[in-house]
Structures are given as structure tokens and as C-alpha cells.
Amino acid sequence: MSTIRTSDSYNRVLLLFNTQYVEMKIAFVGDVHCHYELLHDLDVDVILQVGDFGIYPRPDKIDPKTLAKNDTTFFMDYWKGKRKFKIPIFFVRGNHEDNEFLLKEAYKLRNEKTGIVELLPNLYWITDGRIFLYEDLAILGMGGIHATGTWDLTVSQRKGKRFNHFSKFDFAVANYEIDVWLNSLYNAACNYTKIFISHEAPTHEPPPGIKLYSHFGDCKPIADLVKRWNPIVARFGHYHYNHQIDLPNIDAKIMKINSVEIVEI
């Protein structure tokens, strides 16, 4: 059975040392916007999804763009128990979710040691800036997108679309988690494969023919965080096109919408 372990930010001492390398087959999944049929028949151990999963437990909160382009009734089928996810899915929040619900209600249900919220059986939200351990993977997740007007706002200060963004407080959490990781005995004793997933990308250079949106541009907070965590694999969403990002010694990529990439680690 798969297990989630914690980097234990509270005690700063990690006590589990007897771990063995486990070969895993991972599916990295791009923005799906409620197209969950992509996930049903995957022959993998775990799914890591980069945001815009389509978390809408309150139908009246679905944003118009999502409602116009996607069948959002799919999520309600799962929410009400009519359908079930068969493979463990860990996702970060995108800008097309009910982020007010996630940040103000679901967040209260998080496991404080792991930063994970179990929304449904086999569906787990990685809260912003947390590192969690899954088998032999150490995964750092960051949800939301960048907007200068939200950078200094706490969750209680946000309204409307501001819930879709991340803030400096989320990055403070992430950097604290990395500090704990780098100073822990656990990190020195165990051979974990480090992974980073976020909805926002550190930079983007869309190929010819791809429409540029007004929010395109470099995102230094994400770039700095990825470099500091220094994972083997980093995957990003939001921009809907496939693009390899040049980061030293990191397999870093923006994932195309509705794409699935299977990696064996």
C-alpha cells in the first residue's frame, strides 16, 4: 500500500531511516479541466497533476470560461460518489478551480504534518508550498498563478479572482520546508527522488502560432523556488502548450493541456 510520510516541520527531526528504493511508474498530467476520462485507464502507480483539475463542489462558483468549454458535471459525479478515482491523484490548485472553497474550507481539513487534503478517495490536494513524501518521492507543490496585486495579501484579505493567485506567504512556507529538509538527518540518510509541480511556470516561450495572453512573462518566484529545491523532474501547467524549459540538471517542462506523460523512477 502506498504511504505518505512527512518532513515534519514541527520537530525538525526525522525519525524514519529504514526505507528501500521502490520502482514507480508516475503519470504527470497537464491541465484537464474536468476531462477525467484521461485518467481512468492509466497503468501507473500514482498521478501528479499540475492544476486546473476542475475542483468545483459548488456549481454556482464555476467560472464562465470553464462552464463554456467543459462538462463540469463530471466533478459533481465524483463529489457525490457516483464515480470514483481508481489511482491515487495528487494535484496542485490551478486558476480554474473553486479556490475560495479550497483555501477557506478544504484547507481546514489538511493533515498538518503532510500538508495534504484528502478531498475524495484517491484525490489529494497538495497545499501551497508543502513538501510531502510518497514512497521514495519527495514532492514540492505550489498552486495558483502569479499576480502582483495579490502578492502581499493573506487568504483572509482576498476576494473574487484573487483566490486564484499565490502570495509571498506561500513561498515563505515553501522556503521554510526546504530549510527543514536541507537541515534534517532524514535527507542525509534517505535517497529520495525530488519532484516539483506547480500550475505557474518559471518562464515560457510559446512556439509559433500559439496565442500570447496578457499574463505571459517570466515568474521569478517560481524560478527561484525550483532552483532552490533542485528536483530531478519539474512539471508546470497553465499555458496549455508543450515546452521544455532550460534549467541546469532539471528535466523541466510546461505540459500541454490534456496531456499525459508516463515516467518510470
Coordinates of N, CA, C and O in Angstrom, one line a residue, residues 178 194 225-233 248-250:
I178 N 11.9 23.8 2.7 CA 13.2 23.4 2.1 C 14.3 23.5 3.2 O 15.2 22.7 3.2
K194 N 13.5 13.8 -5.8 CA 12.8 15.1 -5.6 C 12.1 15.5 -6.9 O 12.6 15.5 -8.0
L225 N 12.3 29.2 -6.7 CA 11.9 28.1 -5.9 C 12.4 26.7 -6.5 O 12.9 25.9 -5.8
V226 N 12.2 26.6 -7.8 CA 12.6 25.4 -8.5 C 14.1 25.2 -8.3 O 14.6 24.1 -8.0
K227 N 14.9 26.2 -8.6 CA 16.3 26.1 -8.5 C 16.8 25.8 -7.1 O 17.7 25.0 -6.9
R228 N 16.1 26.3 -6.1 CA 16.5 26.0 -4.7 C 16.1 24.6 -4.3 O 16.9 23.9 -3.6
W229 N 15.0 24.1 -4.8 CA 14.6 22.7 -4.5 C 15.5 21.7 -5.3 O 15.8 20.6 -4.8
N230 N 15.8 22.1 -6.5 CA 16.7 21.4 -7.3 C 16.2 19.9 -7.6 O 16.9 19.0 -7.3
P231 N 15.0 19.8 -8.1 CA 14.5 18.4 -8.3 C 15.1 17.8 -9.5 O 15.7 18.4 -10.4
I232 N 14.8 16.5 -9.7 CA 15.2 15.8 -10.9 C 14.2 16.1 -12.0 O 14.5 16.3 -13.2
V233 N 12.9 16.2 -11.6 CA 11.8 16.5 -12.6 C 11.0 17.6 -12.1 O 10.6 17.7 -10.9
P248 N 19.4 24.1 -15.4 CA 20.6 23.1 -15.3 C 20.2 21.9 -14.4 O 19.7 22.0 -13.3
N249 N 20.5 20.7 -15.0 CA 20.3 19.4 -14.3 C 18.9 19.1 -13.9 O 18.7 18.3 -13.0
I250 N 17.9 19.8 -14.5 CA 16.5 19.6 -14.1 C 15.7 19.3 -15.4 O 15.8 20.1 -16.4

